[in-house]
Amino acid sequence: MKILVIGGGGREHALVWKLRQSPRVTQIFCAPGNAGIAELATCVPLKISDHNALLDFAQNEKIDLTVVGPDDALAAGIVDRFEAAGLRIFGPRQSAARLESSKVYAKEFMLRHGIPTAFSRSFDDSSKARQFCEDAKYPLVVKADGLALGKGVIIAEDKATALSAITEIMDERRFGDAGCRVLIEEFLQGEECSIHALVDGRDYVLFPGAQDHKRIFDNDQGPNTGGMGTFSPPSRLLSPALQARIRTEVLDRFLAGLQADGIDYRGMLFPGLMVTADGPRVLEFNCRFGDPETQVLLPLLDGDLLDLLEATVDQRLHQTAPAWKTQAAVCVVMASAGYPGTYENGKPIHGCEKLHAGITVFHAGTQRREGVLLTAGGRVLGVTAIGDTLKDAQSAAYKAVDLISFEGAQFRRDIAAKGLAS
Ligand code: AMP
Ligand code: GLY
């Protein structure tokens, strides 16, 4: 089978890496890809937003299955376009992907179907939103309704911060039309957990959990990023009892909600959860694989990813029973100096060739020029190790990180520490 993967980050590198292991895959293309992906697939320099060009390419190359990585392509309706042209594609359609692309829509869905989430109010008028903030309890959370590159959520410790967030999002339109509406939400205390489940509209298949590290600095200090590292499984947090609650209170209700609302959802569902003293609460739905979570989940999958993706598209998930390694995986992200703010590209990367078995370096933002591997993004590499225990995986990942260098490289030293704390 010929596969096209859309995207060019660490998540897509992990998808390509895992698909490459399928005996049924004959050729993989990736648009646009990166230098790491280019070692496993043919990269094609097409923009993720150029759906006409992607569709032409898939038709000319007779691609059997297209796999969509990023949220914005789903929100812009790439799946609908490909399906209308008779092509097979993995991911939810535009209307279903609203569960990620509109936080107000997702919140209404959760309330309608009894999925536990934070209390909130939505506003399409900034003066009413400001009025609400006058006698609210703090901290609270202000969220732009639409996609905002992960920057549209502001935790407001006090009224002044909440008011300026509303002005920035709604009046100044810092995130464009994503700020037509806001959600003002109760601040939840707890530990975050990333859940992944393939959903075909009739059934779902739950993956192991993962925990992300969103802040740039150790001990969860500094600004939020796309994710500085992750590990799986989070056995300390995700007890069997909590997993059972997540199944019944989140995933079973999600599936029943799809059916009640007539939503045809086929793809990955990645709910971001806050595990509170009162149980799991959904912070958001993502309609795609997580990044960097995919970099630890796929190395633990014992079996063929293509079988699972096809079963999702064909609504045959009830026939699948994926097996998972009993090991643990840790991914440490190495990022450019300045990230998540401004940063420079083009720094030579050294040491990736020295690594041993059990280590996979997923490229997030790299390019190769005249044979030299260079940085080309905020997040540059996801250095991933598997081990028999979480501690083993963590030590192996950091040993590998210490062999890799580029000017100004920044990474956290405490990835997976919260999984080991007693
Ligand atoms: P979201 O994009 O909605 O997942 O929000 C991004 C991040 O903001 C989450 O990963 C949390 O760290 C934080 N966050 C979002 N909603 C809340 C909430 N209600 N209470 C506390 N933290 C939150
Ligand atoms: N790691 C969080 C995300 O992919 O949104």
Short mmCIF file of C-alpha atoms and ligand atoms in Angstrom, two decimals:
data_model
loop_
_atom_site.label_atom_id
_atom_site.label_comp_id
_atom_site.label_asym_id
_atom_site.label_seq_id
_atom_site.Cartn_x
_atom_site.Cartn_y
_atom_site.Cartn_z
CA MET A 1 0.00 0.00 0.00
CA LYS A 2 1.09 3.55 -0.70
CA ILE A 3 0.69 5.95 2.20
CA LEU A 4 0.76 9.75 2.41
CA VAL A 5 1.33 11.31 5.84
CA ILE A 6 0.47 15.01 6.13
CA GLY A 7 2.60 17.08 8.52
CA GLY A 8 6.24 17.63 9.30
CA GLY A 9 6.83 17.35 13.04
CA GLY A 10 7.85 14.77 15.61
CA ARG A 11 4.37 13.26 15.62
CA GLU A 12 4.54 12.67 11.88
CA HIS A 13 8.06 11.23 12.17
CA ALA A 14 6.73 8.72 14.72
CA LEU A 15 3.75 7.87 12.48
CA VAL A 16 6.04 7.32 9.47
CA TRP A 17 8.50 5.29 11.59
CA LYS A 18 5.76 2.97 12.82
CA LEU A 19 4.03 2.66 9.42
CA ARG A 20 7.39 1.79 7.85
CA GLN A 21 7.39 -1.37 9.99
CA SER A 22 4.16 -2.62 8.43
CA PRO A 23 4.74 -5.47 5.95
CA ARG A 24 1.82 -4.15 3.89
CA VAL A 25 3.32 -0.71 3.33
CA THR A 26 5.26 -0.44 0.07
CA GLN A 27 5.92 3.29 -0.07
CA ILE A 28 5.43 6.30 2.19
CA PHE A 29 5.28 9.95 1.19
CA CYS A 30 5.21 12.78 3.68
CA ALA A 31 4.15 16.38 3.01
CA PRO A 32 6.15 18.38 3.89
CA GLY A 33 8.14 16.08 6.25
CA ASN A 34 11.55 16.94 7.72
CA ALA A 35 15.15 15.67 7.62
CA GLY A 36 14.45 12.71 9.92
CA ILE A 37 11.34 11.67 8.01
CA ALA A 38 13.35 11.89 4.76
CA GLU A 39 15.37 8.86 5.92
CA LEU A 40 12.20 6.72 5.93
CA ALA A 41 9.87 8.32 3.39
CA THR A 42 9.84 10.49 0.29
CA CYS A 43 9.23 14.06 1.43
CA VAL A 44 7.18 16.25 -0.89
CA PRO A 45 7.40 20.03 -0.46
CA LEU A 46 3.66 20.76 -0.30
CA LYS A 47 2.01 23.07 2.20
CA ILE A 48 -0.35 21.49 4.75
CA SER A 49 -2.85 24.25 3.93
CA ASP A 50 -2.75 23.62 0.16
CA HIS A 51 -5.48 21.00 -0.06
CA ASN A 52 -5.71 21.23 -3.87
CA ALA A 53 -2.05 20.34 -4.26
CA LEU A 54 -2.25 17.54 -1.68
CA LEU A 55 -5.30 16.06 -3.39
CA ASP A 56 -3.67 16.26 -6.84
CA PHE A 57 -0.59 14.55 -5.45
CA ALA A 58 -2.59 11.75 -3.81
CA GLN A 59 -4.58 11.17 -7.00
CA ASN A 60 -1.51 11.18 -9.28
CA GLU A 61 0.43 8.83 -7.00
CA LYS A 62 -2.60 6.60 -6.42
CA ILE A 63 -2.21 6.83 -2.65
CA ASP A 64 -4.16 4.09 -0.84
CA LEU A 65 -4.41 5.84 2.53
CA THR A 66 -3.65 9.41 3.67
CA VAL A 67 -2.98 10.01 7.36
CA VAL A 68 -3.51 13.55 8.68
CA GLY A 69 -1.27 14.76 11.53
CA PRO A 70 -2.16 18.37 12.41
CA ASP A 71 -5.40 19.86 13.74
CA ASP A 72 -5.60 22.81 11.34
CA ALA A 73 -5.80 20.53 8.27
CA LEU A 74 -8.71 18.64 9.89
CA ALA A 75 -10.44 21.87 10.91
CA ALA A 76 -10.09 23.17 7.35
CA GLY A 77 -11.88 20.09 5.98
CA ILE A 78 -9.13 18.10 4.29
CA VAL A 79 -10.89 14.82 5.07
CA ASP A 80 -14.10 15.99 3.40
CA ARG A 81 -12.11 17.04 0.31
CA PHE A 82 -10.35 13.69 -0.04
CA GLU A 83 -13.51 11.67 0.63
CA ALA A 84 -15.45 13.66 -1.95
CA ALA A 85 -12.77 12.67 -4.47
CA GLY A 86 -13.15 9.00 -3.48
CA LEU A 87 -9.84 8.76 -1.58
CA ARG A 88 -9.32 7.00 1.75
CA ILE A 89 -8.09 9.25 4.51
CA PHE A 90 -7.62 8.85 8.26
CA GLY A 91 -9.07 11.60 10.47
CA PRO A 92 -12.43 13.12 11.38
CA ARG A 93 -14.36 15.26 8.93
CA GLN A 94 -14.57 19.03 9.40
CA SER A 95 -17.91 18.93 11.24
CA ALA A 96 -16.62 16.30 13.71
CA ALA A 97 -13.25 18.05 14.10
CA ARG A 98 -15.19 21.02 15.56
CA LEU A 99 -14.84 19.14 18.83
CA GLU A 100 -11.28 20.46 18.77
CA SER A 101 -11.63 23.59 16.65
CA SER A 102 -14.41 25.12 18.78
CA LYS A 103 -14.06 24.94 22.54
CA VAL A 104 -17.61 26.26 22.96
CA TYR A 105 -18.99 23.50 20.72
CA ALA A 106 -16.95 20.89 22.63
CA LYS A 107 -18.17 22.22 25.97
CA GLU A 108 -21.81 22.08 24.82
CA PHE A 109 -21.25 18.50 23.62
CA MET A 110 -19.79 17.53 27.02
CA LEU A 111 -22.67 19.12 28.93
CA ARG A 112 -25.28 17.48 26.68
CA HIS A 113 -23.78 14.05 27.21
CA GLY A 114 -22.74 14.18 30.86
CA ILE A 115 -18.98 14.18 30.26
CA PRO A 116 -17.28 15.63 33.35
CA THR A 117 -15.65 19.01 32.68
CA ALA A 118 -15.02 22.37 34.35
CA PHE A 119 -17.97 24.74 34.91
CA SER A 120 -17.91 27.52 32.35
CA ARG A 121 -19.77 30.30 30.58
CA SER A 122 -19.37 31.32 26.95
CA PHE A 123 -19.56 34.88 25.64
CA ASP A 124 -19.67 36.43 22.18
CA ASP A 125 -19.81 39.96 23.57
CA SER A 126 -16.65 41.23 25.28
CA SER A 127 -18.45 43.67 27.58
CA LYS A 128 -20.62 40.84 28.95
CA ALA A 129 -17.49 38.72 29.43
CA ARG A 130 -15.87 41.61 31.33
CA GLN A 131 -18.97 42.04 33.45
CA PHE A 132 -18.83 38.35 34.40
CA CYS A 133 -15.23 38.82 35.55
CA GLU A 134 -16.23 41.58 37.98
CA ASP A 135 -17.45 39.28 40.74
CA ALA A 136 -16.00 35.95 39.69
CA LYS A 137 -13.75 33.82 41.91
CA TYR A 138 -10.07 33.63 40.98
CA PRO A 139 -8.05 31.98 39.52
CA LEU A 140 -10.16 31.30 36.46
CA VAL A 141 -9.36 30.32 32.90
CA VAL A 142 -10.08 32.37 29.78
CA LYS A 143 -10.09 30.41 26.50
CA ALA A 144 -10.39 31.60 22.92
CA ASP A 145 -13.03 29.49 21.17
CA GLY A 146 -10.96 28.52 18.11
CA LEU A 147 -7.52 27.12 17.30
CA ALA A 148 -4.76 29.44 18.50
CA LEU A 149 -1.56 27.42 18.22
CA GLY A 150 -1.90 26.36 21.85
CA LYS A 151 -1.70 30.00 23.01
CA GLY A 152 -5.38 30.79 23.39
CA VAL A 153 -5.73 29.63 27.02
CA ILE A 154 -4.91 32.11 29.78
CA ILE A 155 -4.91 31.17 33.45
CA ALA A 156 -5.97 34.38 35.17
CA GLU A 157 -4.86 34.67 38.80
CA ASP A 158 -6.75 37.92 39.20
CA LYS A 159 -9.36 40.16 37.62
CA ALA A 160 -6.86 42.41 35.83
CA THR A 161 -5.33 39.44 33.98
CA ALA A 162 -8.76 38.09 33.02
CA LEU A 163 -9.86 41.49 31.69
CA SER A 164 -6.73 41.99 29.62
CA ALA A 165 -7.06 38.42 28.23
CA ILE A 166 -10.60 39.24 27.09
CA THR A 167 -9.44 42.48 25.46
CA GLU A 168 -6.58 40.71 23.66
CA ILE A 169 -8.68 37.77 22.45
CA MET A 170 -12.02 39.44 21.67
CA ASP A 171 -11.32 43.11 20.94
CA GLU A 172 -7.79 43.05 19.53
CA ARG A 173 -8.33 39.63 17.89
CA ARG A 174 -4.82 38.43 18.69
CA PHE A 175 -5.81 34.99 17.37
CA GLY A 176 -8.07 36.27 14.57
CA ASP A 177 -11.54 34.75 14.33
CA ALA A 178 -10.61 32.16 16.96
CA GLY A 179 -11.43 35.02 19.35
CA CYS A 180 -15.02 35.74 18.23
CA ARG A 181 -16.11 33.93 21.37
CA VAL A 182 -14.50 33.06 24.69
CA LEU A 183 -15.11 30.44 27.29
CA ILE A 184 -14.53 31.48 30.89
CA GLU A 185 -13.91 28.44 32.96
CA GLU A 186 -13.45 27.28 36.54
CA PHE A 187 -9.78 26.63 37.39
CA LEU A 188 -9.25 22.95 38.15
CA GLN A 189 -6.59 21.67 40.51
CA GLY A 190 -4.91 18.38 39.79
CA GLU A 191 -2.52 16.53 37.54
CA GLU A 192 -2.90 16.39 33.76
CA CYS A 193 -3.10 13.22 31.72
CA SER A 194 -3.27 12.65 27.95
CA ILE A 195 -5.69 9.96 26.82
CA HIS A 196 -5.67 8.55 23.29
CA ALA A 197 -8.37 6.37 21.77
CA LEU A 198 -9.07 5.41 18.19
CA VAL A 199 -12.76 5.99 17.53
CA ASP A 200 -14.71 4.67 14.52
CA GLY A 201 -18.13 6.01 15.48
CA ARG A 202 -19.30 2.64 16.83
CA ASP A 203 -16.39 1.53 19.01
CA TYR A 204 -13.18 2.79 20.46
CA VAL A 205 -9.79 1.30 21.26
CA LEU A 206 -7.99 2.86 24.21
CA PHE A 207 -4.22 3.41 24.07
CA PRO A 208 -2.01 3.55 27.17
CA GLY A 209 -2.07 6.95 28.86
CA ALA A 210 0.73 9.50 28.72
CA GLN A 211 1.74 12.64 30.59
CA ASP A 212 2.99 15.74 28.81
CA HIS A 213 5.29 18.46 30.22
CA LYS A 214 3.89 21.69 28.81
CA ARG A 215 6.02 24.33 30.55
CA ILE A 216 9.44 25.21 29.19
CA PHE A 217 11.40 24.87 32.47
CA ASP A 218 11.91 22.13 35.07
CA ASN A 219 9.31 21.77 37.83
CA ASP A 220 6.64 23.12 35.47
CA GLN A 221 7.96 26.69 35.51
CA GLY A 222 7.87 29.29 32.73
CA PRO A 223 5.53 29.69 29.76
CA ASN A 224 3.56 26.91 28.05
CA THR A 225 5.03 25.21 24.99
CA GLY A 226 3.78 22.62 22.52
CA GLY A 227 5.18 20.01 24.94
CA MET A 228 8.75 19.53 26.20
CA GLY A 229 8.61 15.80 26.78
CA THR A 230 6.36 12.95 27.73
CA PHE A 231 6.26 9.44 29.11
CA SER A 232 4.05 6.40 29.06
CA PRO A 233 2.50 4.62 30.86
CA PRO A 234 1.75 7.00 33.75
CA SER A 235 1.17 4.12 36.18
CA ARG A 236 1.43 6.25 39.33
CA LEU A 237 -1.42 8.55 38.25
CA LEU A 238 -3.53 6.28 36.06
CA SER A 239 -4.69 3.51 38.39
CA PRO A 240 -6.96 0.75 37.06
CA ALA A 241 -9.84 2.38 38.95
CA LEU A 242 -9.19 5.76 37.29
CA GLN A 243 -8.90 4.08 33.89
CA ALA A 244 -12.29 2.44 34.44
CA ARG A 245 -13.80 5.86 35.26
CA ILE A 246 -12.25 7.38 32.14
CA ARG A 247 -13.82 4.62 30.06
CA THR A 248 -17.29 4.97 31.52
CA GLU A 249 -17.44 8.73 32.19
CA VAL A 250 -15.50 10.02 29.18
CA LEU A 251 -15.18 7.52 26.33
CA ASP A 252 -18.46 5.59 26.63
CA ARG A 253 -20.34 8.88 26.97
CA PHE A 254 -18.38 10.38 24.07
CA LEU A 255 -19.40 7.48 21.83
CA ALA A 256 -23.03 7.62 22.96
CA GLY A 257 -22.96 11.39 22.36
CA LEU A 258 -21.72 10.93 18.80
CA GLN A 259 -24.54 8.53 18.11
CA ALA A 260 -27.19 10.73 19.74
CA ASP A 261 -26.01 13.79 17.79
CA GLY A 262 -25.51 11.91 14.51
CA ILE A 263 -21.78 12.74 14.32
CA ASP A 264 -19.71 10.38 12.15
CA TYR A 265 -16.38 10.53 13.99
CA ARG A 266 -13.56 8.37 12.68
CA GLY A 267 -10.05 9.07 13.81
CA MET A 268 -7.95 9.58 16.88
CA LEU A 269 -9.58 11.18 19.90
CA PHE A 270 -7.16 12.67 22.41
CA PRO A 271 -8.91 14.13 25.45
CA GLY A 272 -6.68 16.25 27.67
CA LEU A 273 -7.75 15.48 31.24
CA MET A 274 -7.27 17.05 34.63
CA VAL A 275 -7.31 14.35 37.28
CA THR A 276 -8.91 16.13 40.23
CA ALA A 277 -9.76 14.94 43.73
CA ASP A 278 -13.30 14.39 42.41
CA GLY A 279 -12.20 12.34 39.40
CA PRO A 280 -11.33 13.01 35.75
CA ARG A 281 -12.39 16.27 34.10
CA VAL A 282 -11.99 16.89 30.36
CA LEU A 283 -10.03 20.10 29.64
CA GLU A 284 -10.26 19.76 25.88
CA PHE A 285 -10.76 17.32 23.06
CA ASN A 286 -8.07 16.98 20.42
CA CYS A 287 -9.13 15.21 17.23
CA ARG A 288 -5.66 13.95 16.30
CA PHE A 289 -2.58 12.26 17.72
CA GLY A 290 -0.74 14.25 20.41
CA ASP A 291 2.68 15.73 19.88
CA PRO A 292 4.93 14.61 21.62
CA GLU A 293 2.66 11.87 23.08
CA THR A 294 2.73 9.91 19.79
CA GLN A 295 6.53 9.61 20.13
CA VAL A 296 6.09 7.45 23.27
CA LEU A 297 2.85 5.66 22.39
CA LEU A 298 3.86 4.20 19.03
CA PRO A 299 7.15 2.64 20.24
CA LEU A 300 5.06 0.76 22.81
CA LEU A 301 2.58 -0.58 20.23
CA ASP A 302 3.26 -4.22 19.46
CA GLY A 303 1.62 -4.68 16.11
CA ASP A 304 0.71 -3.00 12.89
CA LEU A 305 -0.40 0.64 13.05
CA LEU A 306 -1.73 0.43 9.49
CA ASP A 307 -4.21 -2.30 10.58
CA LEU A 308 -5.53 0.01 13.30
CA LEU A 309 -5.80 3.08 11.07
CA GLU A 310 -7.61 1.11 8.38
CA ALA A 311 -9.94 -0.49 10.91
CA THR A 312 -10.83 3.03 12.11
CA VAL A 313 -11.61 4.29 8.63
CA ASP A 314 -13.62 1.12 7.79
CA GLN A 315 -15.47 0.98 11.15
CA ARG A 316 -13.94 -2.38 12.05
CA LEU A 317 -12.34 -1.43 15.37
CA HIS A 318 -14.41 -4.11 17.16
CA GLN A 319 -12.31 -6.71 15.32
CA THR A 320 -9.01 -5.33 16.60
CA ALA A 321 -7.19 -5.93 19.89
CA PRO A 322 -3.88 -4.10 19.82
CA ALA A 323 -1.13 -5.43 22.06
CA TRP A 324 1.17 -3.14 23.98
CA LYS A 325 4.69 -3.75 25.22
CA THR A 326 4.88 -4.02 29.00
CA GLN A 327 7.81 -1.57 28.93
CA ALA A 328 7.90 2.19 29.44
CA ALA A 329 8.89 4.99 27.06
CA VAL A 330 10.27 8.48 27.69
CA CYS A 331 10.66 11.29 25.13
CA VAL A 332 12.80 14.34 25.94
CA VAL A 333 12.30 17.28 23.58
CA MET A 334 15.37 19.33 22.63
CA ALA A 335 14.33 22.82 21.59
CA SER A 336 15.98 25.90 20.06
CA ALA A 337 17.22 28.74 22.28
CA GLY A 338 14.40 31.27 22.72
CA TYR A 339 11.55 28.77 22.22
CA PRO A 340 8.58 29.17 22.87
CA GLY A 341 9.37 32.77 21.87
CA THR A 342 11.46 33.70 18.85
CA TYR A 343 14.42 31.54 17.89
CA GLU A 344 16.97 31.14 15.09
CA ASN A 345 17.15 28.22 12.67
CA GLY A 346 20.13 26.73 10.87
CA LYS A 347 22.25 25.56 13.82
CA PRO A 348 24.23 22.38 13.02
CA ILE A 349 23.11 19.34 15.08
CA HIS A 350 25.81 16.92 16.26
CA GLY A 351 25.69 13.44 17.77
CA CYS A 352 22.52 11.88 16.37
CA GLU A 353 24.57 9.17 14.70
CA LYS A 354 26.22 7.93 17.92
CA LEU A 355 23.13 6.45 19.50
CA HIS A 356 22.50 2.82 20.38
CA ALA A 357 19.62 0.36 20.31
CA GLY A 358 16.45 1.29 22.17
CA ILE A 359 16.86 4.98 21.28
CA THR A 360 14.95 6.68 18.50
CA VAL A 361 15.44 10.33 17.72
CA PHE A 362 12.24 11.71 16.23
CA HIS A 363 12.85 14.92 14.32
CA ALA A 364 10.45 17.79 14.98
CA GLY A 365 12.11 20.77 13.30
CA THR A 366 15.14 19.82 11.20
CA GLN A 367 16.41 20.12 7.67
CA ARG A 368 19.47 18.83 5.84
CA ARG A 369 21.53 21.23 3.74
CA GLU A 370 24.56 19.92 1.80
CA GLY A 371 24.55 16.84 3.98
CA VAL A 372 24.56 18.79 7.27
CA LEU A 373 21.70 18.32 9.73
CA LEU A 374 20.39 21.73 10.87
CA THR A 375 17.76 23.02 13.29
CA ALA A 376 14.60 24.26 11.59
CA GLY A 377 11.99 24.88 14.25
CA GLY A 378 11.23 25.62 17.89
CA ARG A 379 11.04 22.02 18.93
CA VAL A 380 13.96 20.30 17.16
CA LEU A 381 14.26 16.68 18.31
CA GLY A 382 12.32 14.22 20.47
CA VAL A 383 14.87 11.84 21.94
CA THR A 384 12.94 8.71 22.83
CA ALA A 385 13.98 5.63 24.78
CA ILE A 386 12.17 2.52 25.86
CA GLY A 387 13.18 0.48 28.89
CA ASP A 388 11.89 -2.24 31.16
CA THR A 389 10.98 0.36 33.77
CA LEU A 390 10.18 4.05 33.57
CA LYS A 391 13.45 4.76 35.41
CA ASP A 392 15.43 2.72 32.82
CA ALA A 393 13.73 4.55 29.95
CA GLN A 394 14.39 7.91 31.59
CA SER A 395 18.11 7.17 32.16
CA ALA A 396 18.54 5.90 28.60
CA ALA A 397 16.79 8.95 27.12
CA TYR A 398 19.00 11.38 29.08
CA LYS A 399 22.17 9.43 28.21
CA ALA A 400 21.26 9.92 24.56
CA VAL A 401 20.37 13.60 25.05
CA ASP A 402 23.84 14.16 26.54
CA LEU A 403 25.42 12.88 23.31
CA ILE A 404 23.47 15.29 21.11
CA SER A 405 24.24 18.98 20.82
CA PHE A 406 23.41 22.13 18.91
CA GLU A 407 24.03 25.77 19.81
CA GLY A 408 21.62 26.97 22.48
CA ALA A 409 19.82 23.62 22.87
CA GLN A 410 17.35 23.69 25.75
CA PHE A 411 15.61 20.73 27.31
CA ARG A 412 14.07 19.80 30.62
CA ARG A 413 16.01 17.60 33.05
CA ASP A 414 12.90 16.32 34.82
CA ILE A 415 10.89 14.56 32.13
CA ALA A 416 9.12 11.55 33.71
CA ALA A 417 10.19 12.57 37.24
CA LYS A 418 6.53 13.01 38.17
CA GLY A 419 5.91 9.41 37.05
CA LEU A 420 8.58 8.19 39.47
CA ALA A 421 7.67 10.30 42.52
CA SER A 422 6.14 8.22 45.28
P1 AMP B 1 -6.45 23.40 26.70
O1 AMP B 1 -5.91 23.84 25.37
O2 AMP B 1 -7.90 23.74 26.90
O3 AMP B 1 -6.12 21.97 27.07
O4 AMP B 1 -5.61 24.23 27.76
C1 AMP B 1 -4.21 24.30 27.73
C2 AMP B 1 -3.66 24.11 29.11
O5 AMP B 1 -4.23 25.06 30.01
C3 AMP B 1 -4.00 22.76 29.72
O6 AMP B 1 -3.11 21.77 29.33
C4 AMP B 1 -3.94 23.07 31.20
O7 AMP B 1 -2.58 23.07 31.63
C5 AMP B 1 -4.45 24.47 31.29
N1 AMP B 1 -5.91 24.49 31.56
C6 AMP B 1 -6.92 24.50 30.67
N2 AMP B 1 -8.11 24.51 31.27
C7 AMP B 1 -7.87 24.52 32.60
C8 AMP B 1 -8.72 24.53 33.76
N3 AMP B 1 -10.05 24.57 33.66
N4 AMP B 1 -8.14 24.50 34.97
C9 AMP B 1 -6.78 24.48 35.08
N5 AMP B 1 -5.94 24.47 34.03
C10 AMP B 1 -6.47 24.49 32.79
N1 GLY B 2 0.97 17.55 23.56
C1 GLY B 2 -0.26 18.22 23.46
C2 GLY B 2 -0.84 18.29 22.11
O1 GLY B 2 -0.47 17.64 21.15
O2 GLY B 2 -1.77 19.06 21.96
#
